[in-house]
Amino acid sequence: MLRIVTTVACCFAALPAAAQTPPPPAFLGQIVVPSGLSIDGVTFGGISDLAFDSETGRYLAISDDRVEKGPARYYELELAVTEGAATLNIAATRELKDETGAAFAPKGIDAEGIALDRKGGKLYWSSERDLKNQPALYVSDLDGSNVKRLELPNAYLVDDAKTRGVQNNLAFEGLTLMPGRLIAATENALTQDGPKATPQAGSPARILVIDTATLKPVAEHVYVTEPISKTPTAAEPKYNDNGLSAIAALPDGRFVAVERNFASGVGNHIRFFIADMSRADNILGKDKIDPASVAAVSKSAWFEINEGDFGLDIDNIESFAFGPVVDGKQLFVIAADDNFNTGKQFTQFAAFAIPANLGQ
């Protein structure tokens, strides 16, 4: 176990009642985990999604280590923010196994999303790519046994000519649960649907809806990301991007969508939206779409974090999870993936609060 304690500024604000778009959240504090931290010889990092377990009070944090620094895994974290201090206890490390019960081979998984159904006794996780750059969705019992790999529509599978399927490293990033449904989101468009996000236009990502009883897809929608918001200022490498990096269900059937933008020399720009699938076209079964002719998921801007906002040196945010209700406020946590980039990036957990009756 590892316990980290840090002093933070705590600022629960008096927030108004829930509205169609939530009010800006109150920032509570953050914890930054030392770069290159090792636990029992395995590097801690690559945090790519969070899920909250209300029974244990722990957050499940999945790592996107491609079995290069340790086994495919997720962590159980005890994260608490109180007035004046925040604590993080890395309570346990759990290995993820494949559908045969074997350990994943090196580069055999790129775990990105995690979702917990405590009542149904199921754990879901996603992989962005394997050795053949194919995406995957998995479900298991809570103890990690009885693993099943879900069957995906052909549209997501990369063909030999690479003219169909997910784009490399832009597949299933977001994962969340709604009653009876698993929601999985790609980071950017499938190859046949359109290009990656650019400064001029967003990218038509896909949202796949799966029935948790049958484990079969029942709907599919288009979610159009925002254009890239920042221009690189660094001479080399000159790089920028934007993608849908995390989703989290709301009680009323909407979901929070997190879009992560990065530009070299500038840093990160994280945008949060409230997304609604209720009026979006169902494109299930379509191998290819014309995004211009499809009614996409609607979304409204919630809040954003530029470098320095909330006093944060914001990093590569790939995680969002609602936590407990404290003093009438609903807590949520975002987390940054350090890409195992020791000395240059860091693992970051930042906590916020909103009204507890959001979406009800």
Coordinates of C-alpha atoms in Angstrom, one line a residue:
M1 CA 0.0 0.0 0.0
L2 CA 1.1 3.6 -0.6
R3 CA -0.4 6.5 1.2
I4 CA 0.1 10.1 -0.1
V5 CA -1.0 13.1 1.8
T6 CA -1.0 16.7 0.6
T7 CA -2.3 20.0 1.8
V8 CA -4.8 21.6 -0.6
A9 CA -7.2 24.5 -0.8
C10 CA -10.7 23.5 -0.2
C11 CA -13.5 25.6 -1.5
F12 CA -17.0 24.1 -1.3
A13 CA -19.2 26.9 -2.8
A14 CA -22.9 27.5 -2.4
L15 CA -24.1 26.0 -5.7
P16 CA -27.5 26.6 -7.2
A17 CA -30.0 23.8 -7.9
A18 CA -29.5 21.5 -10.9
A19 CA -30.3 23.0 -14.3
Q20 CA -30.2 21.7 -17.9
T21 CA -26.5 22.5 -17.9
P22 CA -24.8 22.2 -14.5
P23 CA -23.2 25.2 -12.9
P24 CA -19.4 25.4 -12.9
P25 CA -17.9 23.0 -10.4
A26 CA -16.1 24.0 -7.2
F27 CA -12.5 22.9 -7.2
L28 CA -11.5 21.0 -4.0
G29 CA -7.9 20.1 -4.5
Q30 CA -5.5 17.8 -6.2
I31 CA -2.9 15.1 -5.6
V32 CA 0.1 14.6 -7.9
V33 CA 1.8 11.2 -7.7
P34 CA 5.6 11.2 -8.0
S35 CA 6.8 10.4 -11.5
G36 CA 8.2 6.9 -11.9
L37 CA 6.8 5.6 -8.7
S38 CA 7.3 1.8 -8.4
I39 CA 5.0 -0.6 -6.4
D40 CA 6.4 -4.1 -5.9
G41 CA 8.6 -3.5 -8.9
V42 CA 5.8 -2.4 -11.2
T43 CA 5.6 1.2 -12.3
F44 CA 2.5 3.1 -11.2
G45 CA 1.0 5.2 -14.0
G46 CA -0.9 5.3 -17.3
I47 CA -4.2 6.0 -15.5
S48 CA -6.7 6.1 -18.3
D49 CA -10.1 5.8 -16.6
L50 CA -11.8 5.7 -13.2
A51 CA -14.9 4.0 -11.8
F52 CA -16.2 4.5 -8.3
D53 CA -17.2 1.6 -6.1
S54 CA -19.8 2.9 -3.6
E55 CA -19.7 -0.3 -1.6
T56 CA -16.0 0.0 -0.7
G57 CA -15.6 3.7 -1.2
R58 CA -12.7 3.1 -3.6
Y59 CA -12.0 4.3 -7.1
L60 CA -10.9 1.7 -9.7
A61 CA -8.2 3.2 -11.9
I62 CA -7.2 1.3 -15.0
S63 CA -3.7 1.6 -16.4
D64 CA -2.9 1.7 -20.2
D65 CA 0.4 0.0 -19.7
R66 CA 0.6 -2.3 -22.8
V67 CA 2.2 -5.1 -20.6
E68 CA 5.6 -3.5 -21.0
K69 CA 6.1 -2.4 -17.4
G70 CA 3.9 -5.0 -15.7
P71 CA 0.8 -7.0 -16.2
A72 CA -2.5 -5.6 -17.6
R73 CA -4.0 -4.1 -14.4
Y74 CA -6.1 -1.7 -12.5
Y75 CA -5.7 -0.2 -9.1
E76 CA -8.0 0.2 -6.2
L77 CA -7.6 3.8 -4.8
E78 CA -8.8 5.3 -1.6
L79 CA -9.0 9.0 -2.5
A80 CA -10.5 11.5 -0.1
V81 CA -10.6 15.3 -0.1
T82 CA -11.5 17.1 3.1
E83 CA -11.1 20.7 4.2
G84 CA -7.4 21.5 4.1
A85 CA -6.1 18.1 2.9
A86 CA -6.3 15.3 0.4
T87 CA -5.2 11.7 0.8
L88 CA -4.5 9.0 -1.7
N89 CA -3.9 5.4 -0.7
I90 CA -3.0 2.9 -3.4
A91 CA -4.7 0.1 -1.7
A92 CA -4.5 -2.8 -4.2
T93 CA -3.3 -3.8 -7.7
R94 CA -5.5 -6.2 -9.7
E95 CA -4.4 -8.0 -12.8
L96 CA -6.7 -8.2 -15.8
K97 CA -6.7 -11.5 -17.7
D98 CA -7.9 -12.4 -21.2
E99 CA -10.9 -14.6 -22.1
T100 CA -8.9 -17.8 -21.7
G101 CA -7.8 -16.8 -18.2
A102 CA -4.3 -16.2 -19.3
A103 CA -2.2 -13.1 -18.8
F104 CA -2.1 -10.7 -21.7
A105 CA 1.0 -10.8 -23.9
P106 CA 3.1 -7.7 -24.3
K107 CA 1.2 -5.2 -26.4
G108 CA -1.8 -7.6 -26.4
I109 CA -4.0 -5.0 -24.7
D110 CA -4.1 -1.2 -24.4
A111 CA -6.6 -0.8 -21.6
E112 CA -8.4 2.6 -21.6
G113 CA -11.9 2.4 -20.1
I114 CA -13.3 0.8 -17.0
A115 CA -16.9 0.5 -15.6
L116 CA -18.2 -1.2 -12.5
D117 CA -21.6 -2.8 -12.1
R118 CA -21.5 -3.7 -8.4
K119 CA -25.2 -4.7 -8.2
G120 CA -24.9 -6.9 -11.3
G121 CA -21.6 -8.3 -10.2
K122 CA -19.8 -7.3 -13.4
L123 CA -16.6 -5.4 -14.3
Y124 CA -16.2 -4.0 -17.8
W125 CA -13.1 -2.7 -19.5
S126 CA -12.0 -1.6 -23.0
S127 CA -8.8 -2.0 -25.0
E128 CA -7.9 0.4 -27.7
R129 CA -5.6 -2.0 -29.6
D130 CA -3.8 -5.3 -29.5
L131 CA -0.9 -6.6 -31.5
K132 CA -3.0 -6.3 -34.7
N133 CA -4.4 -2.9 -33.7
Q134 CA -7.9 -4.4 -33.1
P135 CA -10.1 -2.9 -30.4
A136 CA -11.9 -4.9 -27.7
L137 CA -14.5 -4.7 -25.0
Y138 CA -14.4 -7.2 -22.1
V139 CA -16.6 -8.2 -19.2
S140 CA -15.9 -10.3 -16.2
D141 CA -17.1 -11.2 -12.7
L142 CA -16.0 -8.9 -10.0
D143 CA -13.1 -11.2 -9.0
G144 CA -11.8 -11.1 -12.5
S145 CA -13.0 -14.6 -13.5
N146 CA -15.3 -15.6 -16.3
V147 CA -13.9 -13.1 -18.7
K148 CA -15.8 -12.6 -22.0
R149 CA -14.7 -10.6 -25.0
L150 CA -17.7 -8.9 -26.5
E151 CA -18.5 -9.2 -30.2
L152 CA -18.1 -5.9 -32.0
P153 CA -19.8 -4.7 -35.2
N154 CA -17.5 -5.2 -38.2
A155 CA -17.3 -1.4 -38.7
Y156 CA -14.9 -1.2 -35.7
L157 CA -12.6 -4.0 -36.9
V158 CA -9.5 -3.0 -38.9
D159 CA -9.4 -4.7 -42.3
D160 CA -6.2 -5.8 -44.1
A161 CA -6.3 -2.7 -46.4
K162 CA -6.8 -0.5 -43.4
T163 CA -9.7 1.2 -45.1
R164 CA -12.2 0.2 -42.3
G165 CA -12.1 0.2 -38.6
V166 CA -10.7 2.2 -35.7
Q167 CA -7.8 4.5 -36.4
N168 CA -4.6 3.6 -34.6
N169 CA -4.7 4.7 -30.9
L170 CA -8.1 6.4 -31.4
A171 CA -10.5 3.6 -30.5
F172 CA -12.4 3.0 -27.3
E173 CA -11.4 5.6 -24.7
G174 CA -14.7 6.3 -22.9
L175 CA -16.7 3.7 -21.0
T176 CA -19.7 4.1 -18.7
L177 CA -22.8 2.3 -17.5
M178 CA -26.4 3.4 -17.7
P179 CA -29.3 1.2 -16.4
G180 CA -29.1 -2.0 -18.5
R181 CA -26.6 -0.4 -21.0
L182 CA -22.9 -0.2 -21.5
I183 CA -21.8 2.9 -23.4
A184 CA -18.5 2.8 -25.2
A185 CA -17.0 5.8 -27.1
T186 CA -14.2 6.0 -29.6
E187 CA -11.8 8.9 -29.4
N188 CA -12.1 10.0 -33.0
A189 CA -13.8 8.8 -36.2
L190 CA -13.5 5.3 -37.6
T191 CA -11.3 5.3 -40.7
Q192 CA -14.2 5.0 -43.1
D193 CA -16.3 7.7 -41.4
G194 CA -13.8 10.6 -41.6
P195 CA -10.5 12.1 -40.6
K196 CA -9.1 12.8 -37.1
A197 CA -9.9 16.2 -35.6
T198 CA -8.2 19.2 -37.1
P199 CA -8.1 22.9 -36.2
Q200 CA -10.8 23.4 -38.8
A201 CA -13.2 20.6 -37.9
G202 CA -14.1 18.0 -35.3
S203 CA -14.1 14.3 -35.8
P204 CA -17.3 12.0 -36.0
A205 CA -16.6 9.6 -33.2
R206 CA -18.9 6.7 -32.6
I207 CA -20.9 5.8 -29.4
L208 CA -21.7 2.1 -29.1
V209 CA -24.6 1.1 -26.8
I210 CA -24.6 -2.5 -25.6
D211 CA -27.4 -4.3 -23.7
T212 CA -25.7 -5.7 -20.5
A213 CA -28.1 -8.7 -20.3
T214 CA -27.4 -10.0 -23.8
L215 CA -24.0 -8.3 -24.4
K216 CA -25.2 -7.3 -27.8
P217 CA -25.2 -3.9 -29.4
V218 CA -28.6 -2.3 -29.4
A219 CA -27.8 1.2 -30.7
E220 CA -25.0 3.4 -32.1
H221 CA -24.7 7.1 -32.5
V222 CA -22.3 9.7 -33.8
Y223 CA -20.6 12.1 -31.4
V224 CA -18.7 15.0 -33.2
T225 CA -15.7 16.3 -31.3
E226 CA -14.7 19.9 -31.3
P227 CA -11.9 21.1 -33.6
I228 CA -8.4 21.3 -32.2
S229 CA -8.4 24.5 -30.1
K230 CA -4.7 25.3 -29.7
T231 CA -1.9 25.9 -32.2
P232 CA 1.5 24.4 -31.4
T233 CA 4.2 26.9 -30.4
A234 CA 7.1 24.5 -30.1
A235 CA 9.4 24.1 -33.1
E236 CA 9.9 20.4 -32.6
P237 CA 7.9 18.3 -32.2
K238 CA 5.1 20.4 -33.8
Y239 CA 2.0 18.5 -32.7
N240 CA -1.6 19.0 -31.6
D241 CA -4.8 16.9 -31.3
N242 CA -8.2 16.7 -29.8
G243 CA -10.3 13.6 -28.9
L244 CA -13.1 12.2 -26.7
S245 CA -11.1 10.9 -23.8
A246 CA -13.7 10.0 -21.1
I247 CA -17.4 9.7 -20.5
A248 CA -19.5 9.4 -17.3
A249 CA -23.3 8.7 -17.1
L250 CA -25.7 11.2 -15.4
P251 CA -28.8 10.0 -13.6
D252 CA -31.2 11.5 -16.3
G253 CA -29.7 9.5 -19.2
R254 CA -27.3 12.2 -20.4
F255 CA -23.6 11.8 -19.9
V256 CA -20.5 14.0 -19.3
A257 CA -18.1 14.0 -22.3
V258 CA -14.5 15.0 -21.7
E259 CA -12.5 16.2 -24.7
R260 CA -8.7 16.5 -24.3
N261 CA -6.8 18.9 -26.5
F262 CA -3.0 19.1 -26.5
A263 CA -0.6 21.4 -28.4
S264 CA 3.1 21.1 -28.1
G265 CA 4.6 24.2 -26.5
V266 CA 1.2 25.2 -25.1
G267 CA 0.0 22.3 -23.0
N268 CA -3.4 20.9 -22.4
H269 CA -6.9 22.3 -22.8
I270 CA -9.7 20.1 -21.4
R271 CA -13.3 20.7 -22.3
F272 CA -16.3 19.2 -20.5
F273 CA -19.7 18.8 -22.2
I274 CA -23.1 17.5 -21.2
A275 CA -24.2 15.1 -24.0
D276 CA -27.6 13.8 -24.9
M277 CA -28.2 10.8 -27.1
S278 CA -32.1 10.9 -27.1
R279 CA -32.5 12.7 -30.4
A280 CA -29.4 11.2 -32.2
D281 CA -29.9 8.9 -35.2
N282 CA -29.3 5.2 -34.6
I283 CA -26.7 4.1 -37.1
L284 CA -26.3 0.6 -35.8
G285 CA -25.4 -1.8 -38.6
K286 CA -23.9 0.8 -40.8
D287 CA -20.4 0.1 -41.8
K288 CA -19.9 3.6 -43.2
I289 CA -21.7 6.9 -42.6
D290 CA -21.9 10.3 -44.1
P291 CA -21.6 12.4 -41.0
A292 CA -23.2 15.4 -42.7
S293 CA -26.4 13.4 -43.1
V294 CA -26.6 12.0 -39.6
A295 CA -28.2 13.7 -36.5
A296 CA -25.4 13.5 -34.0
V297 CA -25.5 13.4 -30.2
S298 CA -26.3 16.9 -29.0
K299 CA -24.0 18.5 -26.5
S300 CA -23.7 21.7 -24.5
A301 CA -20.6 23.2 -23.0
W302 CA -20.2 22.8 -19.2
F303 CA -16.8 24.1 -18.2
E304 CA -13.2 23.9 -19.4
I305 CA -9.7 23.9 -17.9
N306 CA -6.8 25.7 -19.6
E307 CA -3.3 25.6 -18.2
G308 CA -3.4 27.6 -14.9
D309 CA -7.2 27.5 -14.4
F310 CA -8.2 26.5 -10.9
G311 CA -4.4 26.9 -10.1
L312 CA -3.8 23.7 -11.9
D313 CA -0.9 22.6 -14.1
I314 CA -3.3 20.4 -16.0
D315 CA -2.0 17.3 -17.7
N316 CA -3.3 14.6 -20.0
I317 CA -6.9 14.1 -18.6
E318 CA -8.3 10.7 -19.6
S319 CA -10.5 9.9 -16.6
F320 CA -13.7 11.2 -15.1
A321 CA -15.8 9.5 -12.3
F322 CA -18.5 10.6 -10.0
G323 CA -17.7 9.8 -6.4
P324 CA -19.6 10.1 -3.1
V325 CA -22.0 12.7 -1.9
V326 CA -20.5 14.8 0.9
D327 CA -22.4 17.5 2.7
G328 CA -25.0 17.7 0.0
K329 CA -22.4 18.0 -2.8
Q330 CA -21.7 15.4 -5.5
L331 CA -17.9 14.9 -5.8
F332 CA -16.2 14.0 -9.0
V333 CA -12.6 13.2 -9.8
I334 CA -10.6 13.7 -13.0
A335 CA -7.2 12.0 -13.6
A336 CA -4.3 12.4 -15.9
D337 CA -2.4 9.7 -17.7
D338 CA 1.4 10.3 -17.4
N339 CA 2.1 8.1 -20.4
F340 CA 5.0 6.7 -18.2
N341 CA 6.9 9.8 -19.3
T342 CA 9.1 10.1 -16.3
G343 CA 10.2 13.6 -15.6
K344 CA 8.0 15.2 -18.2
Q345 CA 4.5 14.2 -17.2
F346 CA 2.7 13.2 -14.0
T347 CA -0.2 11.3 -12.6
Q348 CA -2.7 13.8 -11.4
F349 CA -6.0 13.4 -9.5
A350 CA -8.1 16.6 -9.2
A351 CA -11.4 16.6 -7.2
F352 CA -14.4 18.9 -7.8
A353 CA -18.0 19.3 -6.3
I354 CA -21.4 20.1 -7.9
P355 CA -24.9 20.0 -6.5
A356 CA -26.0 16.5 -5.5
N357 CA -29.3 16.7 -7.3
L358 CA -27.6 17.1 -10.7
G359 CA -29.8 15.6 -13.5
Q360 CA -32.7 14.7 -11.2

